[in-house]
PDB file of C-alpha atoms in Angstrom:
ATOM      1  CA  UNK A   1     286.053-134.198  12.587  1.00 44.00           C
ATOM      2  CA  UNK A   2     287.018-135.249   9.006  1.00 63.00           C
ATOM      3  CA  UNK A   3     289.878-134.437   7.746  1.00 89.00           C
ATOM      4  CA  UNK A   4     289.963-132.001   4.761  1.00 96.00           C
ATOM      5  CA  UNK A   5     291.230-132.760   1.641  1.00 97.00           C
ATOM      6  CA  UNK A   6     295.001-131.662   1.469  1.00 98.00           C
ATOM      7  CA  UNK A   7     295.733-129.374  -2.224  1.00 98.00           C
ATOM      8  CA  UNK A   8     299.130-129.571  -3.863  1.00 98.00           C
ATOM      9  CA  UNK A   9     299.440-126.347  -5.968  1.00 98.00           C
ATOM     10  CA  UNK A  10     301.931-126.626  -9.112  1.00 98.00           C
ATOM     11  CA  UNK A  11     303.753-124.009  -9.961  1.00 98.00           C
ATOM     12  CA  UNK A  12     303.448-121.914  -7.079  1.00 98.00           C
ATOM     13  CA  UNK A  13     305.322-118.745  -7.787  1.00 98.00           C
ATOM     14  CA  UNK A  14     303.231-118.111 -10.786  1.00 94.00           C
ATOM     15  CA  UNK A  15     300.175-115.462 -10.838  1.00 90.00           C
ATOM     16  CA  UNK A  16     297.593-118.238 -10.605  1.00 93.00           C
ATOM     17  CA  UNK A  17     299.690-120.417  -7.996  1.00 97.00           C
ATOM     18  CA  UNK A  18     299.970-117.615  -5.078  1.00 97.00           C
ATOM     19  CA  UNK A  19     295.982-116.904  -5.906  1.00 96.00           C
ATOM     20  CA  UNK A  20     295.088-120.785  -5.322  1.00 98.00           C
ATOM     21  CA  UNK A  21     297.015-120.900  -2.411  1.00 98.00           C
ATOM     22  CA  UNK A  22     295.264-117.689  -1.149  1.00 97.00           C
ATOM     23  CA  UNK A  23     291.919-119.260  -2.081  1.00 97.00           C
ATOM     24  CA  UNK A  24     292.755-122.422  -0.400  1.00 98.00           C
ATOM     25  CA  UNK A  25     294.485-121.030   2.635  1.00 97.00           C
ATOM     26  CA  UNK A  26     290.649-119.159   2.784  1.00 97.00           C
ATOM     27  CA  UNK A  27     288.810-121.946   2.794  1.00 97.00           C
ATOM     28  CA  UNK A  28     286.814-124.297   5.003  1.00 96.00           C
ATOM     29  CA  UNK A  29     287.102-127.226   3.170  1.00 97.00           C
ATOM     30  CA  UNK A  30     290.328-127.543   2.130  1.00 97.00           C
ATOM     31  CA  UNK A  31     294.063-127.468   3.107  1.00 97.00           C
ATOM     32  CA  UNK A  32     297.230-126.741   1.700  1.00 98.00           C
ATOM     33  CA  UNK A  33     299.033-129.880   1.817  1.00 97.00           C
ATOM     34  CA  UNK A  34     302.402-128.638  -0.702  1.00 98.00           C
ATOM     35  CA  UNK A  35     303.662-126.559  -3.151  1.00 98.00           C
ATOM     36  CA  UNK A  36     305.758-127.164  -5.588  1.00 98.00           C
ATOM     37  CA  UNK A  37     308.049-125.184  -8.028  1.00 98.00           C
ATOM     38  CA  UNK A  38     311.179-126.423 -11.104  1.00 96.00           C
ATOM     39  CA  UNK A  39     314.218-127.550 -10.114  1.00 97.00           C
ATOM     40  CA  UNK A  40     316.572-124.151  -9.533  1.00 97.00           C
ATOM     41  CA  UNK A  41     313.923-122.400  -8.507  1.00 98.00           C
ATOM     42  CA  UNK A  42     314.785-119.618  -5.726  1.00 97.00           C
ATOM     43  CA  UNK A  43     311.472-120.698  -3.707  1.00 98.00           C
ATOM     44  CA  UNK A  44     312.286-124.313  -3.333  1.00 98.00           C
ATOM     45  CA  UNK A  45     313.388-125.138   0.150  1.00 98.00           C
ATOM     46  CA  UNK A  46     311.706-122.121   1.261  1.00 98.00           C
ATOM     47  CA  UNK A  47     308.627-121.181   3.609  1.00 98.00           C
ATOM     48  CA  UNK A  48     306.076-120.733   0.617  1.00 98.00           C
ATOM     49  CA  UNK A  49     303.973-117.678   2.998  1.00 98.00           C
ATOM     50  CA  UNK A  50     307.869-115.961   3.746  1.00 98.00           C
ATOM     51  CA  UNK A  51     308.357-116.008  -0.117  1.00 98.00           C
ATOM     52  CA  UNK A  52     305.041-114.628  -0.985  1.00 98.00           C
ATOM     53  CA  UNK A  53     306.127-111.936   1.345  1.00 97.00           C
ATOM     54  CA  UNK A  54     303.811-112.908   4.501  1.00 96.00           C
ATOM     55  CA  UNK A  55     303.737-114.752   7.380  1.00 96.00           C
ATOM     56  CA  UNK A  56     305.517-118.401   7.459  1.00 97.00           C
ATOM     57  CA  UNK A  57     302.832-121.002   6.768  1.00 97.00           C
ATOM     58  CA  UNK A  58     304.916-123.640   7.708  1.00 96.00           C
ATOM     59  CA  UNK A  59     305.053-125.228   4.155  1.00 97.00           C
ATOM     60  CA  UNK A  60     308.144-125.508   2.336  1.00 98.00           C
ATOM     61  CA  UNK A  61     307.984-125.239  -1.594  1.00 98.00           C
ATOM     62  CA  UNK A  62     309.719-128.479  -2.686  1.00 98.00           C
ATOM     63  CA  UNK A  63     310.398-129.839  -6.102  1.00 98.00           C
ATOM     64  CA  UNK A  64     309.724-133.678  -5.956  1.00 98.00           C
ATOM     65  CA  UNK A  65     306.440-133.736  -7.107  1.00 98.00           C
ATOM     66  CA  UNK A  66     305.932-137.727  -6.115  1.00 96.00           C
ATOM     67  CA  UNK A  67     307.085-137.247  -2.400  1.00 96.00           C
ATOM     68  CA  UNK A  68     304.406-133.844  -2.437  1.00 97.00           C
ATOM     69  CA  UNK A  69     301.426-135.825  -4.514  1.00 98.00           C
ATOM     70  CA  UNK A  70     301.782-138.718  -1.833  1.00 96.00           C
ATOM     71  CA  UNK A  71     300.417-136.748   0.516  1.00 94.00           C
ATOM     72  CA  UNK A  72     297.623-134.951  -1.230  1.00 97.00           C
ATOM     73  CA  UNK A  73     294.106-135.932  -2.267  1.00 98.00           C
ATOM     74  CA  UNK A  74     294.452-132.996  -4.463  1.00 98.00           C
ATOM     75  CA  UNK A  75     296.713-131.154  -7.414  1.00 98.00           C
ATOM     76  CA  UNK A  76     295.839-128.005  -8.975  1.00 98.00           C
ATOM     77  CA  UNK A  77     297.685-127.407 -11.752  1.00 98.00           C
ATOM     78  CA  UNK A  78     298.051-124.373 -14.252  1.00 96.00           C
ATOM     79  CA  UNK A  79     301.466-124.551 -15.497  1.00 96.00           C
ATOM     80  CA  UNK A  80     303.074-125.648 -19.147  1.00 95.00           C
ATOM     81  CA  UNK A  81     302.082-128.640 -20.951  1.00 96.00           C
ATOM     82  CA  UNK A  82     305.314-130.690 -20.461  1.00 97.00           C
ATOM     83  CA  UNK A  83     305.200-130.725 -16.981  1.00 97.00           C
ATOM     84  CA  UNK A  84     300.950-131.342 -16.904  1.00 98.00           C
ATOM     85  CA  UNK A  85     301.621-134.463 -18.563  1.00 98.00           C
ATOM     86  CA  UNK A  86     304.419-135.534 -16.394  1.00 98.00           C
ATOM     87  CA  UNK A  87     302.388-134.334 -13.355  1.00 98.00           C
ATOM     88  CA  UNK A  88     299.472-136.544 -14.783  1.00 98.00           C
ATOM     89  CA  UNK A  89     301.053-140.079 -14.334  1.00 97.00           C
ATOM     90  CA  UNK A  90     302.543-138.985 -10.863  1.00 98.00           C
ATOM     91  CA  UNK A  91     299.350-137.900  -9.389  1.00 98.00           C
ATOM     92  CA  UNK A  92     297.321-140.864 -11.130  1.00 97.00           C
ATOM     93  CA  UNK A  93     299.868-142.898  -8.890  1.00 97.00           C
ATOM     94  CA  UNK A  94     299.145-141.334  -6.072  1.00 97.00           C
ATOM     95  CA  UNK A  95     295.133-141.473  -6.715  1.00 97.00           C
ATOM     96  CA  UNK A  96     295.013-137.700  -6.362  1.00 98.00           C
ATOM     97  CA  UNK A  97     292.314-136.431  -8.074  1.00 98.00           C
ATOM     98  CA  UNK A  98     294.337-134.062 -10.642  1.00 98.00           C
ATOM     99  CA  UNK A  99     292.443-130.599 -11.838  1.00 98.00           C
ATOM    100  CA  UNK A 100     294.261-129.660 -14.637  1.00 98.00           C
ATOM    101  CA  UNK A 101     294.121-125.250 -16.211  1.00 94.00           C
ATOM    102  CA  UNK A 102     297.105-125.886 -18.402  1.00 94.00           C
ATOM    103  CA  UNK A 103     296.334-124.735 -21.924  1.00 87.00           C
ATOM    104  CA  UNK A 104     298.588-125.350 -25.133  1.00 87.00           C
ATOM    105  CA  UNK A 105     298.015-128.932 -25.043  1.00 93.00           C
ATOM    106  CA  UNK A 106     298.933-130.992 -27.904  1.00 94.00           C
ATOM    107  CA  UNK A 107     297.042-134.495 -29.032  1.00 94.00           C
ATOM    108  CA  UNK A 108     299.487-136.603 -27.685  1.00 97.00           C
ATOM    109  CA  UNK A 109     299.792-134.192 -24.281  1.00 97.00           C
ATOM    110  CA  UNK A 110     295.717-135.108 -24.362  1.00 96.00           C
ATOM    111  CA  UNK A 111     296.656-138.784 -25.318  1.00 97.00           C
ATOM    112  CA  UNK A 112     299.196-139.091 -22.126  1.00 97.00           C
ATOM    113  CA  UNK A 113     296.330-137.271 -19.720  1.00 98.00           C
ATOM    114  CA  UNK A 114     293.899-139.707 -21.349  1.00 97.00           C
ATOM    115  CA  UNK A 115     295.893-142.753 -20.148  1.00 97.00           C
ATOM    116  CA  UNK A 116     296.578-141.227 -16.748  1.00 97.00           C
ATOM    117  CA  UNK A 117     292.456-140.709 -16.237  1.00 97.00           C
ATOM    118  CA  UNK A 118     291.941-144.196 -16.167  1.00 97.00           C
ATOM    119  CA  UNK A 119     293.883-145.139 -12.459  1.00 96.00           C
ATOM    120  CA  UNK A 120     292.610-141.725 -11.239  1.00 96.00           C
ATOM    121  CA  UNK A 121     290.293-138.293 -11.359  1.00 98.00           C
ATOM    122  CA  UNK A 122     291.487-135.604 -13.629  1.00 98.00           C
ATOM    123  CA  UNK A 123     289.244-132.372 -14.348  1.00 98.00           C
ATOM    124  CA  UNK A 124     290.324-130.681 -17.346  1.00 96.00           C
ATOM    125  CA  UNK A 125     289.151-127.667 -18.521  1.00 92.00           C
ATOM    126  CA  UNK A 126     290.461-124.647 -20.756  1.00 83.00           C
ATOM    127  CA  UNK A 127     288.775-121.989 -17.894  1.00 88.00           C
ATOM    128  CA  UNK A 128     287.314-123.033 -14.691  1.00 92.00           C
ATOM    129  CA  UNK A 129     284.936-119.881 -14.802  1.00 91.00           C
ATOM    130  CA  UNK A 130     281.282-121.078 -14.250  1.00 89.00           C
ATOM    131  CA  UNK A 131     280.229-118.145 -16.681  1.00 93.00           C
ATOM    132  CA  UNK A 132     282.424-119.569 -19.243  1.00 94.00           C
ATOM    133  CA  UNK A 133     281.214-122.762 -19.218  1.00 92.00           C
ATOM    134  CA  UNK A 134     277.458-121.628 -19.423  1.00 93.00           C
ATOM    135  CA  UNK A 135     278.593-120.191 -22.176  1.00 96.00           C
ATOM    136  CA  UNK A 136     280.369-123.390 -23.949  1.00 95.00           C
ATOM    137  CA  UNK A 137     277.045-124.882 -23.173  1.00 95.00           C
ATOM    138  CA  UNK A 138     274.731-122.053 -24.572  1.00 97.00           C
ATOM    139  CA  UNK A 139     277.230-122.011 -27.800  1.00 98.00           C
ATOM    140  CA  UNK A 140     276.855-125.627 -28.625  1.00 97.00           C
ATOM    141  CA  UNK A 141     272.996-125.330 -28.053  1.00 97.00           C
ATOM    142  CA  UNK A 142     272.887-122.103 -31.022  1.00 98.00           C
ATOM    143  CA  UNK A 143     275.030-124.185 -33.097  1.00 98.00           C
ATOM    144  CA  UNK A 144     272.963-127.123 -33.097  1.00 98.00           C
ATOM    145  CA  UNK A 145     270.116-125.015 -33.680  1.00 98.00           C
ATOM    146  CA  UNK A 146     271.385-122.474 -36.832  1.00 98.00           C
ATOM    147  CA  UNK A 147     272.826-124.082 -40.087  1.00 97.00           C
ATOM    148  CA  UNK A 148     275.406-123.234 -42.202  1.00 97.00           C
ATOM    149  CA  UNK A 149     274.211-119.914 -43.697  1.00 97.00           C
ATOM    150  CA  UNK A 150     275.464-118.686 -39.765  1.00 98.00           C
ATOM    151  CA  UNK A 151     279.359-117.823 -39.773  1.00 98.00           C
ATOM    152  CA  UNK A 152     280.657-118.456 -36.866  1.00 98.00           C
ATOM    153  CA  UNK A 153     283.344-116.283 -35.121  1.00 98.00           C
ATOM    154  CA  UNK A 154     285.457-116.566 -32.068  1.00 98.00           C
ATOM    155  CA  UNK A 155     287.181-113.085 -30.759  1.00 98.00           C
ATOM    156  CA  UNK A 156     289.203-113.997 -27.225  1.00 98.00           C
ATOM    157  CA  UNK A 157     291.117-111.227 -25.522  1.00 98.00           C
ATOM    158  CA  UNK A 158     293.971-111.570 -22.856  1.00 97.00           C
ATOM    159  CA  UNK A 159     297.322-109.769 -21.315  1.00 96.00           C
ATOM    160  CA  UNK A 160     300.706-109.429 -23.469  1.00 97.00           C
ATOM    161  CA  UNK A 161     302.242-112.217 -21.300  1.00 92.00           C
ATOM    162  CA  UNK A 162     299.587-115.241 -22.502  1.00 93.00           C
ATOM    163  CA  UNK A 163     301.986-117.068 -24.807  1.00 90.00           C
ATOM    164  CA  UNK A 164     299.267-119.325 -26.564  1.00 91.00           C
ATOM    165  CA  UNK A 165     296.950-118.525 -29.038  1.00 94.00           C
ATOM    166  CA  UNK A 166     293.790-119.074 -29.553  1.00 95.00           C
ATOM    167  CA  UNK A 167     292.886-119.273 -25.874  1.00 94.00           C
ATOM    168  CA  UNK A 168     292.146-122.702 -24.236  1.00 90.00           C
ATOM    169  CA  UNK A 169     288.592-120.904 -23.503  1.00 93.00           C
ATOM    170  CA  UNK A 170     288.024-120.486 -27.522  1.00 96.00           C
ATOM    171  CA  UNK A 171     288.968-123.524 -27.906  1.00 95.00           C
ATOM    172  CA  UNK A 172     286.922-125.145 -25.254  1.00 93.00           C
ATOM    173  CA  UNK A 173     284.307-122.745 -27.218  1.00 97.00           C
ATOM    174  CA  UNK A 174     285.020-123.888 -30.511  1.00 98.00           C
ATOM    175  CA  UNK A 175     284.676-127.558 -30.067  1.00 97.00           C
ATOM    176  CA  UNK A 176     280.983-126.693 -28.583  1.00 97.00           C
ATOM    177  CA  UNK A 177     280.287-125.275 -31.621  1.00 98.00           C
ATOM    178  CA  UNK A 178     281.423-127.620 -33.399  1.00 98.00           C
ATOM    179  CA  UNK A 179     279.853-130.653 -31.533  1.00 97.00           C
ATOM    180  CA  UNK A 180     276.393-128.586 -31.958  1.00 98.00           C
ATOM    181  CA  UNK A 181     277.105-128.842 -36.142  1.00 98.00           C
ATOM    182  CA  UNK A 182     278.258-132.509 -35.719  1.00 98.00           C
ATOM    183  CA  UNK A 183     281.607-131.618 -37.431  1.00 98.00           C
ATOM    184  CA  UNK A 184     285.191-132.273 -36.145  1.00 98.00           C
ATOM    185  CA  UNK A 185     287.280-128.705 -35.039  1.00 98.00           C
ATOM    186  CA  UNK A 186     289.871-129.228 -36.749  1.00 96.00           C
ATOM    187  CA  UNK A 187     288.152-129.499 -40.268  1.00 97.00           C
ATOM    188  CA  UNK A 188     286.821-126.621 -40.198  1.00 98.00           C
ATOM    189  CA  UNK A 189     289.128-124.247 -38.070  1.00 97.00           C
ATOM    190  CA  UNK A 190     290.290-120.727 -39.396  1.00 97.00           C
ATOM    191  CA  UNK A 191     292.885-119.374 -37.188  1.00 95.00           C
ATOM    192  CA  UNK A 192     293.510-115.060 -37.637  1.00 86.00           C
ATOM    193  CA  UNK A 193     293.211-114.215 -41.382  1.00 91.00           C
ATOM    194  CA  UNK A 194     296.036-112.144 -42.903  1.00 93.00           C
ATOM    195  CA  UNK A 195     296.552-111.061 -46.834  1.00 95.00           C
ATOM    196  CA  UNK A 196     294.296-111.504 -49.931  1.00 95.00           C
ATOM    197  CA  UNK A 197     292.500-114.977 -48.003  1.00 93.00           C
ATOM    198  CA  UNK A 198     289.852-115.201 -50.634  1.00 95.00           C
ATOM    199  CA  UNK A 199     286.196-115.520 -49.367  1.00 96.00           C
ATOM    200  CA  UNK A 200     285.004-117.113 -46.137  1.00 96.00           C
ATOM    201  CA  UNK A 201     284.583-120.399 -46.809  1.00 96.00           C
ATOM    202  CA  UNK A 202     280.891-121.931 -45.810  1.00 97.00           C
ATOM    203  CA  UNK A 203     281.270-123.589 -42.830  1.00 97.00           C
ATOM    204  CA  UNK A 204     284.319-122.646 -41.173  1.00 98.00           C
ATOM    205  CA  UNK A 205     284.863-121.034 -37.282  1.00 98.00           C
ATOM    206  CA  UNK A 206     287.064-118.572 -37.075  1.00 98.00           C
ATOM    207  CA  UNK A 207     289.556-117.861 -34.299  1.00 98.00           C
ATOM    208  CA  UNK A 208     290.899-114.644 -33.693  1.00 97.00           C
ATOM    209  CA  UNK A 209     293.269-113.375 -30.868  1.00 97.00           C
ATOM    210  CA  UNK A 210     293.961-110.088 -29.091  1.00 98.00           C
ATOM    211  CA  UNK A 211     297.190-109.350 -26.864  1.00 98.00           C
ATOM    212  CA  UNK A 212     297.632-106.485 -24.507  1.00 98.00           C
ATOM    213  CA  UNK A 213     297.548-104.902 -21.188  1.00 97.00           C
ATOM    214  CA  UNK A 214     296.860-106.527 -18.394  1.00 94.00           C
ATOM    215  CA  UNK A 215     293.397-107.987 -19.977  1.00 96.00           C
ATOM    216  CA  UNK A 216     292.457-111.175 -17.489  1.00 93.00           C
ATOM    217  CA  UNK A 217     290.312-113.016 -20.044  1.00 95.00           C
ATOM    218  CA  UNK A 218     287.527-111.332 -22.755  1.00 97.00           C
ATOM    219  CA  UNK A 219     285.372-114.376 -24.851  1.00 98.00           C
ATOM    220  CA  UNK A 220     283.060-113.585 -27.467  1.00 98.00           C
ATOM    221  CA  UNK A 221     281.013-115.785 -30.074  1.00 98.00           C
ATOM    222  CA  UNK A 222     279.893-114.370 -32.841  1.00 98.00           C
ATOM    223  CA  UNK A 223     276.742-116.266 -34.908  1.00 98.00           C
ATOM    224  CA  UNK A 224     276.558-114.089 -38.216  1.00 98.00           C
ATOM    225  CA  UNK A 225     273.846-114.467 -41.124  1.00 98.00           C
ATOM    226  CA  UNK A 226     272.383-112.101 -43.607  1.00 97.00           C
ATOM    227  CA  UNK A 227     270.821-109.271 -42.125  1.00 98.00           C
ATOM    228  CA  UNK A 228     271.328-110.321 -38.455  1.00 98.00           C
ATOM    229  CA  UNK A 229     274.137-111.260 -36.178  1.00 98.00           C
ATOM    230  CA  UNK A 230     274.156-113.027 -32.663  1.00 98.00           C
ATOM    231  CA  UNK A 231     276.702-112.319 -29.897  1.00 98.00           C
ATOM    232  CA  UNK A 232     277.341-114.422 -27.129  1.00 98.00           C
ATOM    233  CA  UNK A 233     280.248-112.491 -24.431  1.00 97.00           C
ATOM    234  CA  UNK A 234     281.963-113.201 -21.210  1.00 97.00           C
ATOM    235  CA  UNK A 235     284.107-111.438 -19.156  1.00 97.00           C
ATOM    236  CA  UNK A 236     286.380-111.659 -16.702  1.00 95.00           C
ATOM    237  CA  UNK A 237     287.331-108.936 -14.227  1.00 94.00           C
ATOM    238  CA  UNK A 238     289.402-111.067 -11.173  1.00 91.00           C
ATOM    239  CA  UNK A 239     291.607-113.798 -12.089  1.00 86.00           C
ATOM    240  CA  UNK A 240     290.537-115.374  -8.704  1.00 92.00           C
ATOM    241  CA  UNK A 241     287.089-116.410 -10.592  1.00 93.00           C
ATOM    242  CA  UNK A 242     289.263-119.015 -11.635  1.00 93.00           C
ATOM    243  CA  UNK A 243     290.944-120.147  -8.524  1.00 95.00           C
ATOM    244  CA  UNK A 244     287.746-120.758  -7.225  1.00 95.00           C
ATOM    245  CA  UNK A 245     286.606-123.002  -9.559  1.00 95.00           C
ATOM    246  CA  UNK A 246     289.424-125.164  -9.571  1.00 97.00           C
ATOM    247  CA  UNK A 247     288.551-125.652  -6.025  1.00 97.00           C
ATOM    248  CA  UNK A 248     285.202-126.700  -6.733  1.00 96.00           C
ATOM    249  CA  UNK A 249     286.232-129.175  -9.081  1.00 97.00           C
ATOM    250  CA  UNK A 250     289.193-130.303  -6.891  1.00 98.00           C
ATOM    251  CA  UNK A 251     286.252-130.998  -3.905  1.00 98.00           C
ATOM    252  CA  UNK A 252     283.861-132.481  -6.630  1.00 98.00           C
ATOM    253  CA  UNK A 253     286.764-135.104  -7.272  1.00 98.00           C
ATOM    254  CA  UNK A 254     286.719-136.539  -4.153  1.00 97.00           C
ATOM    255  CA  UNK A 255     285.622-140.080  -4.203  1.00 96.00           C
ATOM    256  CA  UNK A 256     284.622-140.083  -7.876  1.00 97.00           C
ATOM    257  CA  UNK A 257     285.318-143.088 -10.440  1.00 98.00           C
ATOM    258  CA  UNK A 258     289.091-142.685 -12.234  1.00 98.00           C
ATOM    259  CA  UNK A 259     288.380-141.344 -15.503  1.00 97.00           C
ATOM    260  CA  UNK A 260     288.628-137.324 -17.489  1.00 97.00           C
ATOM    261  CA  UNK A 261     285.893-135.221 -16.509  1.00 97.00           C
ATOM    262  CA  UNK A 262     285.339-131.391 -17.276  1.00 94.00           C
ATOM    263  CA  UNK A 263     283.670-128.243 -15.761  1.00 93.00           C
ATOM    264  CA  UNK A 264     280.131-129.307 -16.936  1.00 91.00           C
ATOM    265  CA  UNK A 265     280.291-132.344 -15.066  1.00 95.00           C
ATOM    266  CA  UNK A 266     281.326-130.293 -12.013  1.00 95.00           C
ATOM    267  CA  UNK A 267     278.633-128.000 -12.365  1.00 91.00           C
ATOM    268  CA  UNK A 268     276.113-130.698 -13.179  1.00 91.00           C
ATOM    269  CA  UNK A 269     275.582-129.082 -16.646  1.00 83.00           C
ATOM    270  CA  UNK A 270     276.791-132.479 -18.872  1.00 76.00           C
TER     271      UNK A 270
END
């Protein structure tokens, strides 16, 4: 029998580490081959299942990512930009193909990833949701159809512990739109207007952001003209959604070219 791809899973204490280990502990087709968590941590050296309150699983959370990546075909990681990028070059070293959630990301974060996708696989996307990305897809098609007499507005909702703003997701969202109007984002970005602003200027996408609750992830673009408004909405109920599709893409990897790839090419939508 072949041997299933082995997953290293980055931060695994977090909320979204203990669900892809879960996931992957579910599946048929992969394996958990490590888990890692910082230096300090009160998990490392431990039995990762005893420390998510369970069974042993015989895998001890470790924090030398090289010695954990050497042995994986895989790394899932949704953790903090600073450690994504260092993650990056170790797993491009180890040819592991590297699926990357992490949002926050600066240009030169991107610029670092960038180098690392050319000795190895990385899949980066802002949400792993298939829904979501139907919906990047569907918002760059609208924009590329409407022209400038169509605002266009981007409302994201999420819990009170998200410490980014906007969203990678309405991000992800507004570069669609603004590949369908042939314009760069960051030209015509308006980020949460506060005070006497003036009048919306022709042109611009708006971002705005909403905090509370426990709210696991609420996207909605707005396409607004005189007399008639189009409204494009996802939402997501179970933050395991996006565990699964960081499987999928960590699978899709497998024996592909080195280079950055997103959710669309997973999902044969590019």
């Amino acid at each position: 029998m072949t041997e299933l791809p082995g997953v290293v899973v980055t931060g695994v204490s977090g909320r979204m580490g203990q669900m892809l280990v879960r996931e992957i502990l579910a599946s048929d087709r992969l394996k958990l081959a490590g888990a890692l968590e910082r230096s300090g941590h009160d998990w490392v050296g431990r039995d990762l299942g005893e420390c998510m309150g369970g069974a042993a699983l015989g895998v001890l959370v470790s924090d030398d990512p090289l010695e954990a990546f050497a042995r994986a075909q895989a790394v899932i990681d949704f953790t903090a930009p600073a450690a994504t990028v260092a993650f990056a070059e170790l797993a491009a070293q180890a040819r592991a193909v590297h699926v990357i959630g992490t949002t926050g990301l600066s240009a030169d974060d991107l610029a670092k990833i960038h180098t690392a996708g050319r000795h190895a696989v990385i899949v980066r996307a802002g949400n792993m949701s298939l829904g979501v990305n139907l919906l990047t897809k569907v918002t760059r098609q609208v924009a590329a159809a409407l022209d400038e007499d169509w605002d266009i507005e981007i409302v994201e909702a999420h819990h009170n512990k998200k410490v980014d703003a906007p969203s990678g997701t309405a991000l992800m969202l507004g570069e669609a739109a603004a590949e369908g109007r042939g314009v760069e984002l960051d030209a015509v970005s308006d980020r949460g207007r506060d005070g006497i602003t003036g009048a919306r200027k022709r042109g611009d996408i708006g971002f705005h952001a909403i905090r509370g609750g426990d709210v696991v992830g609420e996207h909605e673009v707005i396409f607004a003209s005189a007399g008639e408004r189009i409204v494009i909405k996802h939402i997501a109920s179970d933050r395991a959604l996006f565990a699964r599709g960081a499987l999928k893409a960590a699978l899709w990897g497998q024996g592909k070219a080195p280079g950055e790839y997103d959710m669309l090419d997973v999902l044969g939508l590019n």
